[in-house]
Short mmCIF file of N, CA, C and O in Angstrom, two decimals:
data_model
loop_
_atom_site.label_atom_id
_atom_site.label_comp_id
_atom_site.label_asym_id
_atom_site.label_seq_id
_atom_site.Cartn_x
_atom_site.Cartn_y
_atom_site.Cartn_z
N MET A 469 -43.35 -58.81 15.26
CA MET A 469 -42.98 -57.44 15.47
C MET A 469 -41.47 -57.26 15.67
O MET A 469 -41.01 -56.16 15.75
N ASP A 470 -40.74 -58.34 15.77
CA ASP A 470 -39.30 -58.23 15.93
C ASP A 470 -38.63 -57.68 14.67
O ASP A 470 -37.59 -57.07 14.74
N TYR A 471 -39.26 -57.92 13.53
CA TYR A 471 -38.67 -57.48 12.28
C TYR A 471 -38.92 -56.01 11.99
O TYR A 471 -38.22 -55.40 11.21
N LEU A 472 -39.91 -55.42 12.63
CA LEU A 472 -40.29 -54.04 12.38
C LEU A 472 -39.78 -53.16 13.51
O LEU A 472 -40.32 -53.15 14.61
N ASN A 473 -38.71 -52.44 13.23
CA ASN A 473 -38.16 -51.52 14.20
C ASN A 473 -38.63 -50.12 13.81
O ASN A 473 -38.20 -49.56 12.81
N LEU A 474 -39.55 -49.56 14.59
CA LEU A 474 -40.16 -48.28 14.23
C LEU A 474 -39.18 -47.12 14.27
O LEU A 474 -39.29 -46.20 13.47
N LYS A 475 -38.21 -47.16 15.17
CA LYS A 475 -37.21 -46.10 15.21
C LYS A 475 -36.36 -46.10 13.95
O LYS A 475 -36.08 -45.05 13.38
N ALA A 476 -35.96 -47.27 13.50
CA ALA A 476 -35.15 -47.37 12.29
C ALA A 476 -35.97 -46.97 11.06
O ALA A 476 -35.45 -46.29 10.16
N LEU A 477 -37.23 -47.33 11.03
CA LEU A 477 -38.10 -46.95 9.92
C LEU A 477 -38.30 -45.44 9.88
O LEU A 477 -38.20 -44.81 8.82
N ALA A 478 -38.53 -44.83 11.02
CA ALA A 478 -38.72 -43.38 11.08
C ALA A 478 -37.44 -42.65 10.69
O ALA A 478 -37.47 -41.66 9.97
N ALA A 479 -36.30 -43.16 11.16
CA ALA A 479 -35.02 -42.54 10.80
C ALA A 479 -34.77 -42.65 9.30
O ALA A 479 -34.29 -41.69 8.68
N SER A 480 -35.10 -43.77 8.71
CA SER A 480 -34.92 -43.94 7.27
C SER A 480 -35.78 -42.97 6.48
O SER A 480 -35.33 -42.37 5.50
N VAL A 481 -37.02 -42.79 6.92
CA VAL A 481 -37.92 -41.86 6.23
C VAL A 481 -37.42 -40.43 6.36
O VAL A 481 -37.38 -39.67 5.38
N VAL A 482 -37.02 -40.04 7.56
CA VAL A 482 -36.54 -38.68 7.78
C VAL A 482 -35.27 -38.42 6.98
O VAL A 482 -35.15 -37.38 6.30
N TYR A 483 -34.32 -39.34 7.01
CA TYR A 483 -33.08 -39.15 6.26
C TYR A 483 -33.33 -39.18 4.76
O TYR A 483 -32.68 -38.45 4.00
N SER A 484 -34.27 -39.97 4.29
CA SER A 484 -34.60 -39.98 2.87
C SER A 484 -35.18 -38.65 2.43
O SER A 484 -34.79 -38.10 1.39
N LEU A 485 -36.11 -38.12 3.22
CA LEU A 485 -36.69 -36.82 2.89
C LEU A 485 -35.65 -35.71 2.94
O LEU A 485 -35.63 -34.83 2.08
N LEU A 486 -34.78 -35.77 3.94
CA LEU A 486 -33.71 -34.79 4.04
C LEU A 486 -32.77 -34.87 2.83
O LEU A 486 -32.38 -33.84 2.27
N GLY A 487 -32.44 -36.08 2.41
CA GLY A 487 -31.59 -36.25 1.24
C GLY A 487 -32.23 -35.73 -0.03
O GLY A 487 -31.58 -35.10 -0.86
N ILE A 488 -33.54 -35.97 -0.19
CA ILE A 488 -34.25 -35.47 -1.38
C ILE A 488 -34.29 -33.95 -1.37
O ILE A 488 -34.10 -33.31 -2.42
N ILE A 489 -34.50 -33.35 -0.22
CA ILE A 489 -34.53 -31.89 -0.13
C ILE A 489 -33.16 -31.30 -0.46
O ILE A 489 -33.06 -30.33 -1.22
N ILE A 490 -32.10 -31.89 0.08
CA ILE A 490 -30.75 -31.41 -0.22
C ILE A 490 -30.44 -31.57 -1.69
O ILE A 490 -29.84 -30.68 -2.32
N LEU A 491 -30.84 -32.68 -2.29
CA LEU A 491 -30.61 -32.90 -3.72
C LEU A 491 -31.36 -31.87 -4.55
O LEU A 491 -30.80 -31.32 -5.51
N ALA A 492 -32.59 -31.57 -4.20
CA ALA A 492 -33.37 -30.58 -4.95
C ALA A 492 -32.75 -29.19 -4.84
O ALA A 492 -32.66 -28.46 -5.83
N ILE A 493 -32.31 -28.83 -3.64
CA ILE A 493 -31.68 -27.52 -3.44
C ILE A 493 -30.38 -27.42 -4.23
O ILE A 493 -30.11 -26.41 -4.89
N SER A 494 -29.57 -28.47 -4.19
CA SER A 494 -28.30 -28.43 -4.91
C SER A 494 -28.52 -28.39 -6.42
O SER A 494 -27.79 -27.70 -7.14
N PHE A 495 -29.55 -29.09 -6.93
CA PHE A 495 -29.83 -29.02 -8.36
C PHE A 495 -30.36 -27.64 -8.74
O PHE A 495 -30.03 -27.11 -9.81
N TYR A 496 -31.16 -27.03 -7.88
CA TYR A 496 -31.63 -25.67 -8.12
C TYR A 496 -30.45 -24.70 -8.19
O TYR A 496 -30.39 -23.86 -9.09
N LEU A 497 -29.50 -24.82 -7.27
CA LEU A 497 -28.31 -23.97 -7.31
C LEU A 497 -27.48 -24.24 -8.56
O LEU A 497 -26.95 -23.31 -9.17
N PHE A 498 -27.36 -25.50 -8.94
CA PHE A 498 -26.64 -25.85 -10.17
C PHE A 498 -27.30 -25.20 -11.37
O PHE A 498 -26.63 -24.67 -12.25
N ASN A 499 -28.61 -25.19 -11.41
CA ASN A 499 -29.35 -24.58 -12.51
C ASN A 499 -29.13 -23.07 -12.55
O ASN A 499 -29.01 -22.48 -13.62
N LYS A 500 -29.10 -22.44 -11.38
CA LYS A 500 -28.91 -20.99 -11.32
C LYS A 500 -27.47 -20.57 -11.64
O LYS A 500 -27.25 -19.49 -12.16
N LEU A 501 -26.51 -21.42 -11.31
CA LEU A 501 -25.11 -21.05 -11.53
C LEU A 501 -24.64 -21.27 -12.97
O LEU A 501 -23.65 -20.70 -13.38
N THR A 502 -25.34 -22.09 -13.71
CA THR A 502 -24.97 -22.32 -15.11
C THR A 502 -25.65 -21.27 -15.98
O THR A 502 -26.75 -20.82 -15.70
N PRO A 503 -24.97 -20.86 -17.07
CA PRO A 503 -25.58 -19.85 -17.94
C PRO A 503 -26.78 -20.43 -18.70
O PRO A 503 -26.78 -21.60 -19.08
N GLY A 504 -27.80 -19.61 -18.90
CA GLY A 504 -29.00 -20.06 -19.58
C GLY A 504 -29.85 -20.92 -18.67
O GLY A 504 -29.60 -21.07 -17.48
N THR A 505 -30.89 -21.50 -19.25
CA THR A 505 -31.75 -22.39 -18.47
C THR A 505 -31.55 -23.82 -18.95
O THR A 505 -31.46 -24.08 -20.15
N LEU A 506 -31.47 -24.73 -18.02
CA LEU A 506 -31.26 -26.13 -18.37
C LEU A 506 -32.45 -26.69 -19.15
O LEU A 506 -32.29 -27.46 -20.08
N ARG A 507 -33.65 -26.30 -18.76
CA ARG A 507 -34.85 -26.81 -19.41
C ARG A 507 -34.85 -26.46 -20.90
O ARG A 507 -35.10 -27.31 -21.75
N ARG A 508 -34.57 -25.21 -21.22
CA ARG A 508 -34.58 -24.79 -22.62
C ARG A 508 -33.46 -25.46 -23.40
O ARG A 508 -33.66 -25.94 -24.51
N GLU A 509 -32.29 -25.53 -22.80
CA GLU A 509 -31.15 -26.14 -23.49
C GLU A 509 -31.37 -27.62 -23.77
O GLU A 509 -31.02 -28.11 -24.84
N ILE A 510 -31.94 -28.31 -22.82
CA ILE A 510 -32.12 -29.76 -22.98
C ILE A 510 -33.31 -30.08 -23.86
O ILE A 510 -33.23 -30.90 -24.77
N LEU A 511 -34.46 -29.44 -23.60
CA LEU A 511 -35.68 -29.79 -24.31
C LEU A 511 -35.81 -29.14 -25.68
O LEU A 511 -36.24 -29.79 -26.63
N GLU A 512 -35.44 -27.87 -25.80
CA GLU A 512 -35.61 -27.19 -27.07
C GLU A 512 -34.39 -27.26 -27.96
O GLU A 512 -34.51 -27.45 -29.17
N GLU A 513 -33.20 -27.12 -27.37
CA GLU A 513 -31.98 -27.14 -28.16
C GLU A 513 -31.40 -28.55 -28.32
O GLU A 513 -30.43 -28.74 -29.05
N HIS A 514 -31.95 -29.51 -27.59
CA HIS A 514 -31.50 -30.92 -27.64
C HIS A 514 -30.01 -31.06 -27.33
O HIS A 514 -29.27 -31.74 -28.03
N ASN A 515 -29.60 -30.41 -26.26
CA ASN A 515 -28.20 -30.44 -25.83
C ASN A 515 -27.98 -31.71 -24.99
O ASN A 515 -28.19 -31.72 -23.78
N THR A 516 -27.53 -32.76 -25.65
CA THR A 516 -27.34 -34.05 -24.99
C THR A 516 -26.22 -34.00 -23.96
O THR A 516 -26.31 -34.61 -22.90
N ALA A 517 -25.16 -33.27 -24.27
CA ALA A 517 -24.03 -33.18 -23.34
C ALA A 517 -24.45 -32.55 -22.02
O ALA A 517 -24.04 -33.00 -20.95
N LEU A 518 -25.28 -31.53 -22.09
CA LEU A 518 -25.76 -30.88 -20.87
C LEU A 518 -26.69 -31.80 -20.09
O LEU A 518 -26.66 -31.83 -18.86
N ALA A 519 -27.48 -32.58 -20.79
CA ALA A 519 -28.36 -33.55 -20.11
C ALA A 519 -27.54 -34.60 -19.39
O ALA A 519 -27.85 -34.97 -18.25
N ILE A 520 -26.49 -35.08 -20.02
CA ILE A 520 -25.61 -36.08 -19.40
C ILE A 520 -24.90 -35.47 -18.19
O ILE A 520 -24.78 -36.10 -17.14
N MET A 521 -24.44 -34.23 -18.33
CA MET A 521 -23.75 -33.57 -17.23
C MET A 521 -24.70 -33.34 -16.06
O MET A 521 -24.33 -33.52 -14.89
N SER A 522 -25.94 -32.96 -16.33
CA SER A 522 -26.93 -32.76 -15.27
C SER A 522 -27.24 -34.07 -14.55
O SER A 522 -27.35 -34.10 -13.32
N ALA A 523 -27.38 -35.14 -15.31
CA ALA A 523 -27.64 -36.45 -14.70
C ALA A 523 -26.45 -36.91 -13.86
O ALA A 523 -26.63 -37.44 -12.75
N ALA A 524 -25.24 -36.68 -14.35
CA ALA A 524 -24.04 -37.05 -13.59
C ALA A 524 -23.95 -36.23 -12.30
O ALA A 524 -23.56 -36.76 -11.25
N PHE A 525 -24.32 -34.96 -12.37
CA PHE A 525 -24.31 -34.11 -11.18
C PHE A 525 -25.29 -34.64 -10.14
O PHE A 525 -24.96 -34.74 -8.96
N MET A 526 -26.50 -34.97 -10.58
CA MET A 526 -27.50 -35.47 -9.65
C MET A 526 -27.07 -36.80 -9.04
O MET A 526 -27.26 -37.03 -7.84
N LEU A 527 -26.48 -37.69 -9.83
CA LEU A 527 -26.00 -38.97 -9.30
C LEU A 527 -24.87 -38.75 -8.29
O LEU A 527 -24.82 -39.41 -7.25
N ALA A 528 -23.96 -37.84 -8.60
CA ALA A 528 -22.84 -37.57 -7.70
C ALA A 528 -23.33 -37.02 -6.36
O ALA A 528 -22.89 -37.47 -5.30
N VAL A 529 -24.25 -36.07 -6.41
CA VAL A 529 -24.77 -35.50 -5.17
C VAL A 529 -25.57 -36.55 -4.39
O VAL A 529 -25.47 -36.63 -3.16
N ALA A 530 -26.32 -37.38 -5.10
CA ALA A 530 -27.08 -38.44 -4.42
C ALA A 530 -26.15 -39.44 -3.75
O ALA A 530 -26.43 -39.89 -2.63
N LEU A 531 -25.04 -39.78 -4.38
CA LEU A 531 -24.07 -40.68 -3.77
C LEU A 531 -23.43 -40.06 -2.54
O LEU A 531 -23.22 -40.73 -1.52
N ILE A 532 -23.12 -38.78 -2.61
CA ILE A 532 -22.52 -38.10 -1.47
C ILE A 532 -23.51 -38.05 -0.30
O ILE A 532 -23.15 -38.32 0.85
N ILE A 533 -24.76 -37.73 -0.60
CA ILE A 533 -25.79 -37.67 0.45
C ILE A 533 -26.01 -39.05 1.07
O ILE A 533 -26.08 -39.20 2.30
N SER A 534 -26.08 -40.09 0.23
CA SER A 534 -26.31 -41.42 0.78
C SER A 534 -25.12 -41.90 1.60
O SER A 534 -25.31 -42.56 2.62
N ALA A 535 -23.92 -41.54 1.19
CA ALA A 535 -22.75 -41.92 1.99
C ALA A 535 -22.72 -41.17 3.33
O ALA A 535 -22.35 -41.73 4.36
N ALA A 536 -23.16 -39.92 3.30
CA ALA A 536 -23.18 -39.15 4.55
C ALA A 536 -24.25 -39.67 5.50
O ALA A 536 -24.06 -39.71 6.71
N ILE A 537 -25.39 -40.10 4.95
CA ILE A 537 -26.46 -40.61 5.79
C ILE A 537 -26.11 -42.00 6.33
O ILE A 537 -26.32 -42.30 7.50
N HIS A 538 -25.55 -42.82 5.47
CA HIS A 538 -25.24 -44.20 5.87
C HIS A 538 -24.13 -44.25 6.90
O HIS A 538 -24.14 -45.09 7.79
N GLY A 539 -23.18 -43.36 6.76
CA GLY A 539 -22.10 -43.31 7.76
C GLY A 539 -20.87 -43.87 7.33
O GLY A 539 -20.10 -44.37 6.88
#
């Protein structure tokens, strides 16, 4: 039981869920602030540049959230 620290495990789960929620909210805002809909542009119009930009945005926000949580 020395290897299992329940406080650290609970904190990791809470911070992970908080990070996922913040990432989802920020991506929702990103989708609303850009003209048109991302889903239609990426899936129907095959806009590769927009797909790459969306992925880069999500990675950047995830890195910022993980750095803020890690300290």
